[in-house]
Amino acid sequence: MKNNPGEWQEERNQWGGVRRFRMNGKIKEYEPTIDIDGVEIPESELEDYHRRKHEQTAARIEQSRQAALSSKTYACPFRGGGNNCKGASCAIFTGDRCALAQIAATATGDTQGKACPFSPYKCRVDCELYKNGCVLTAIKERI
């Protein structure tokens, strides 16, 4: 005659931890556990553990991405072209970007590598005025 195990029950240990078990006849059968990264996880909680871990990892990646975006520094062509945009302390900075950079959604053509008339550097993607090219090229279309 085969014994049918009973329902899962919980018992607390002296440290306040909970361990699930069921009675299989006269034998106390504990729930199987899996050791992941030094943490013992009951088999019934494994899927939830993986879901929470995935959510935490995704949240950490998003935080890092947001931090990188907010800490990105732009080169100001009027201050020598170094990564020295002064942001909100600059007279032509409005909202979250240089007012000149807001002239157009994109430039009329890619200007990367061409000579910049305001800076000793060539046109580059980290310039505050660069949006697939120098946005100042769009002035003619806006007038």
PDB file of C-alpha atoms in Angstrom:
ATOM      1  CA  MET A   1       0.000   0.000   0.000  1.00  0.00           C
ATOM      2  CA  LYS A   2       1.430   3.350  -1.067  1.00  0.00           C
ATOM      3  CA  ASN A   3       1.415   6.278   1.363  1.00  0.00           C
ATOM      4  CA  ASN A   4       0.021   9.568   0.100  1.00  0.00           C
ATOM      5  CA  PRO A   5       1.915  12.533   1.456  1.00  0.00           C
ATOM      6  CA  GLY A   6      -0.113  15.086   3.385  1.00  0.00           C
ATOM      7  CA  GLU A   7      -0.462  18.819   2.798  1.00  0.00           C
ATOM      8  CA  TRP A   8       2.522  21.099   3.157  1.00  0.00           C
ATOM      9  CA  GLN A   9       2.903  22.557   6.640  1.00  0.00           C
ATOM     10  CA  GLU A  10       5.332  25.055   8.075  1.00  0.00           C
ATOM     11  CA  GLU A  11       7.554  24.910  11.110  1.00  0.00           C
ATOM     12  CA  ARG A  12       9.653  27.696  12.571  1.00  0.00           C
ATOM     13  CA  ASN A  13      13.171  27.103  13.736  1.00  0.00           C
ATOM     14  CA  GLN A  14      14.803  28.763  16.724  1.00  0.00           C
ATOM     15  CA  TRP A  15      16.129  31.617  14.530  1.00  0.00           C
ATOM     16  CA  GLY A  16      12.692  32.537  13.159  1.00  0.00           C
ATOM     17  CA  GLY A  17      13.130  30.864   9.793  1.00  0.00           C
ATOM     18  CA  VAL A  18      10.321  28.889   8.218  1.00  0.00           C
ATOM     19  CA  ARG A  19      10.733  25.458   6.692  1.00  0.00           C
ATOM     20  CA  ARG A  20       7.994  23.572   4.843  1.00  0.00           C
ATOM     21  CA  PHE A  21       7.358  19.888   5.394  1.00  0.00           C
ATOM     22  CA  ARG A  22       4.663  17.274   4.909  1.00  0.00           C
ATOM     23  CA  MET A  23       4.033  13.999   6.590  1.00  0.00           C
ATOM     24  CA  ASN A  24       4.494  10.953   4.391  1.00  0.00           C
ATOM     25  CA  GLY A  25       3.198   8.260   6.654  1.00  0.00           C
ATOM     26  CA  LYS A  26       5.336   8.573   9.799  1.00  0.00           C
ATOM     27  CA  ILE A  27       8.169  10.282   7.960  1.00  0.00           C
ATOM     28  CA  LYS A  28       8.566  14.055   7.963  1.00  0.00           C
ATOM     29  CA  GLU A  29       9.473  15.016   4.378  1.00  0.00           C
ATOM     30  CA  TYR A  30      11.022  18.479   3.991  1.00  0.00           C
ATOM     31  CA  GLU A  31      10.556  20.519   0.833  1.00  0.00           C
ATOM     32  CA  PRO A  32      13.536  20.239  -1.507  1.00  0.00           C
ATOM     33  CA  THR A  33      15.760  23.314  -1.629  1.00  0.00           C
ATOM     34  CA  ILE A  34      18.135  24.636  -4.238  1.00  0.00           C
ATOM     35  CA  ASP A  35      21.350  26.463  -3.399  1.00  0.00           C
ATOM     36  CA  ILE A  36      21.862  29.536  -5.618  1.00  0.00           C
ATOM     37  CA  ASP A  37      24.751  31.896  -4.942  1.00  0.00           C
ATOM     38  CA  GLY A  38      25.019  30.628  -1.369  1.00  0.00           C
ATOM     39  CA  VAL A  39      21.307  31.141  -0.695  1.00  0.00           C
ATOM     40  CA  GLU A  40      19.083  28.162   0.018  1.00  0.00           C
ATOM     41  CA  ILE A  41      15.761  28.581  -1.792  1.00  0.00           C
ATOM     42  CA  PRO A  42      12.768  26.258  -1.398  1.00  0.00           C
ATOM     43  CA  GLU A  43      11.835  24.659  -4.695  1.00  0.00           C
ATOM     44  CA  SER A  44       8.335  26.192  -4.580  1.00  0.00           C
ATOM     45  CA  GLU A  45       9.824  29.720  -4.436  1.00  0.00           C
ATOM     46  CA  LEU A  46      12.393  29.270  -7.213  1.00  0.00           C
ATOM     47  CA  GLU A  47      10.300  30.810 -10.014  1.00  0.00           C
ATOM     48  CA  ASP A  48       9.443  33.839  -7.849  1.00  0.00           C
ATOM     49  CA  TYR A  49      13.134  34.203  -6.894  1.00  0.00           C
ATOM     50  CA  HIS A  50      14.183  34.259 -10.548  1.00  0.00           C
ATOM     51  CA  ARG A  51      11.432  36.779 -11.418  1.00  0.00           C
ATOM     52  CA  ARG A  52      12.472  39.125  -8.574  1.00  0.00           C
ATOM     53  CA  LYS A  53      16.143  38.790  -9.484  1.00  0.00           C
ATOM     54  CA  HIS A  54      15.378  39.587 -13.139  1.00  0.00           C
ATOM     55  CA  GLU A  55      13.318  42.650 -12.114  1.00  0.00           C
ATOM     56  CA  GLN A  56      16.116  43.881  -9.834  1.00  0.00           C
ATOM     57  CA  THR A  57      18.693  43.434 -12.584  1.00  0.00           C
ATOM     58  CA  ALA A  58      16.493  45.276 -15.097  1.00  0.00           C
ATOM     59  CA  ALA A  59      15.923  48.104 -12.593  1.00  0.00           C
ATOM     60  CA  ARG A  60      19.677  48.364 -11.919  1.00  0.00           C
ATOM     61  CA  ILE A  61      20.429  48.497 -15.657  1.00  0.00           C
ATOM     62  CA  GLU A  62      17.780  51.203 -16.162  1.00  0.00           C
ATOM     63  CA  GLN A  63      19.196  53.215 -13.233  1.00  0.00           C
ATOM     64  CA  SER A  64      22.677  52.981 -14.723  1.00  0.00           C
ATOM     65  CA  ARG A  65      21.367  54.046 -18.121  1.00  0.00           C
ATOM     66  CA  GLN A  66      19.515  57.024 -16.641  1.00  0.00           C
ATOM     67  CA  ALA A  67      22.584  58.024 -14.607  1.00  0.00           C
ATOM     68  CA  ALA A  68      24.763  57.842 -17.717  1.00  0.00           C
ATOM     69  CA  LEU A  69      22.302  59.996 -19.670  1.00  0.00           C
ATOM     70  CA  SER A  70      21.992  62.594 -16.933  1.00  0.00           C
ATOM     71  CA  SER A  71      25.736  62.772 -16.344  1.00  0.00           C
ATOM     72  CA  LYS A  72      26.646  63.019 -20.039  1.00  0.00           C
ATOM     73  CA  THR A  73      28.619  66.149 -20.679  1.00  0.00           C
ATOM     74  CA  TYR A  74      28.554  67.937 -23.989  1.00  0.00           C
ATOM     75  CA  ALA A  75      31.249  69.939 -25.682  1.00  0.00           C
ATOM     76  CA  CYS A  76      30.482  73.631 -26.125  1.00  0.00           C
ATOM     77  CA  PRO A  77      31.914  74.943 -29.409  1.00  0.00           C
ATOM     78  CA  PHE A  78      31.965  78.484 -28.004  1.00  0.00           C
ATOM     79  CA  ARG A  79      34.158  77.537 -25.038  1.00  0.00           C
ATOM     80  CA  GLY A  80      36.965  75.902 -26.966  1.00  0.00           C
ATOM     81  CA  GLY A  81      35.179  72.627 -27.753  1.00  0.00           C
ATOM     82  CA  GLY A  82      36.105  70.724 -24.608  1.00  0.00           C
ATOM     83  CA  ASN A  83      33.504  68.824 -22.571  1.00  0.00           C
ATOM     84  CA  ASN A  84      32.560  71.951 -20.728  1.00  0.00           C
ATOM     85  CA  CYS A  85      28.924  72.829 -21.405  1.00  0.00           C
ATOM     86  CA  LYS A  86      27.891  74.856 -18.359  1.00  0.00           C
ATOM     87  CA  GLY A  87      24.276  73.721 -18.547  1.00  0.00           C
ATOM     88  CA  ALA A  88      21.750  75.822 -16.639  1.00  0.00           C
ATOM     89  CA  SER A  89      24.397  78.403 -15.678  1.00  0.00           C
ATOM     90  CA  CYS A  90      24.807  79.392 -19.366  1.00  0.00           C
ATOM     91  CA  ALA A  91      22.750  82.328 -20.705  1.00  0.00           C
ATOM     92  CA  ILE A  92      21.586  80.428 -23.813  1.00  0.00           C
ATOM     93  CA  PHE A  93      20.683  77.213 -21.987  1.00  0.00           C
ATOM     94  CA  THR A  94      16.907  76.690 -21.782  1.00  0.00           C
ATOM     95  CA  GLY A  95      15.009  73.745 -20.407  1.00  0.00           C
ATOM     96  CA  ASP A  96      17.365  70.804 -20.629  1.00  0.00           C
ATOM     97  CA  ARG A  97      19.488  71.777 -23.610  1.00  0.00           C
ATOM     98  CA  CYS A  98      21.283  74.638 -25.303  1.00  0.00           C
ATOM     99  CA  ALA A  99      18.775  76.967 -27.013  1.00  0.00           C
ATOM    100  CA  LEU A 100      20.816  76.786 -30.224  1.00  0.00           C
ATOM    101  CA  ALA A 101      20.591  72.983 -30.166  1.00  0.00           C
ATOM    102  CA  GLN A 102      16.796  73.316 -30.207  1.00  0.00           C
ATOM    103  CA  ILE A 103      16.718  75.121 -33.571  1.00  0.00           C
ATOM    104  CA  ALA A 104      15.859  71.903 -35.382  1.00  0.00           C
ATOM    105  CA  ALA A 105      15.080  68.283 -34.646  1.00  0.00           C
ATOM    106  CA  THR A 106      18.007  67.262 -36.840  1.00  0.00           C
ATOM    107  CA  ALA A 107      20.580  68.903 -39.029  1.00  0.00           C
ATOM    108  CA  THR A 108      20.238  69.154 -42.801  1.00  0.00           C
ATOM    109  CA  GLY A 109      23.189  66.821 -43.257  1.00  0.00           C
ATOM    110  CA  ASP A 110      25.883  65.017 -41.307  1.00  0.00           C
ATOM    111  CA  THR A 111      28.774  67.353 -40.509  1.00  0.00           C
ATOM    112  CA  GLN A 112      30.878  65.032 -38.358  1.00  0.00           C
ATOM    113  CA  GLY A 113      34.591  65.530 -39.030  1.00  0.00           C
ATOM    114  CA  LYS A 114      34.154  68.882 -40.812  1.00  0.00           C
ATOM    115  CA  ALA A 115      35.883  72.014 -39.543  1.00  0.00           C
ATOM    116  CA  CYS A 116      33.965  73.929 -36.856  1.00  0.00           C
ATOM    117  CA  PRO A 117      34.048  77.732 -37.230  1.00  0.00           C
ATOM    118  CA  PHE A 118      33.637  78.255 -33.459  1.00  0.00           C
ATOM    119  CA  SER A 119      36.098  75.747 -32.073  1.00  0.00           C
ATOM    120  CA  PRO A 120      39.593  74.476 -32.864  1.00  0.00           C
ATOM    121  CA  TYR A 121      38.099  70.963 -33.092  1.00  0.00           C
ATOM    122  CA  LYS A 122      36.290  69.290 -35.931  1.00  0.00           C
ATOM    123  CA  CYS A 123      32.534  68.684 -35.703  1.00  0.00           C
ATOM    124  CA  ARG A 124      31.907  65.738 -33.415  1.00  0.00           C
ATOM    125  CA  VAL A 125      28.992  63.810 -31.910  1.00  0.00           C
ATOM    126  CA  ASP A 126      29.585  64.972 -28.314  1.00  0.00           C
ATOM    127  CA  CYS A 127      29.074  68.632 -29.270  1.00  0.00           C
ATOM    128  CA  GLU A 128      25.995  70.248 -27.704  1.00  0.00           C
ATOM    129  CA  LEU A 129      24.890  71.389 -31.178  1.00  0.00           C
ATOM    130  CA  TYR A 130      25.204  67.963 -32.846  1.00  0.00           C
ATOM    131  CA  LYS A 131      22.001  66.124 -33.857  1.00  0.00           C
ATOM    132  CA  ASN A 132      22.984  63.912 -36.795  1.00  0.00           C
ATOM    133  CA  GLY A 133      25.024  66.928 -37.865  1.00  0.00           C
ATOM    134  CA  CYS A 134      25.345  70.512 -36.686  1.00  0.00           C
ATOM    135  CA  VAL A 135      21.878  71.963 -36.007  1.00  0.00           C
ATOM    136  CA  LEU A 136      23.103  75.377 -37.138  1.00  0.00           C
ATOM    137  CA  THR A 137      22.853  74.020 -40.699  1.00  0.00           C
ATOM    138  CA  ALA A 138      19.064  74.089 -40.232  1.00  0.00           C
ATOM    139  CA  ILE A 139      18.948  77.874 -39.643  1.00  0.00           C
ATOM    140  CA  LYS A 140      18.346  78.599 -43.328  1.00  0.00           C
ATOM    141  CA  GLU A 141      15.296  76.318 -43.367  1.00  0.00           C
ATOM    142  CA  ARG A 142      13.846  77.982 -40.256  1.00  0.00           C
ATOM    143  CA  ILE A 143      14.125  81.556 -41.550  1.00  0.00           C
TER     144      ILE A 143
END
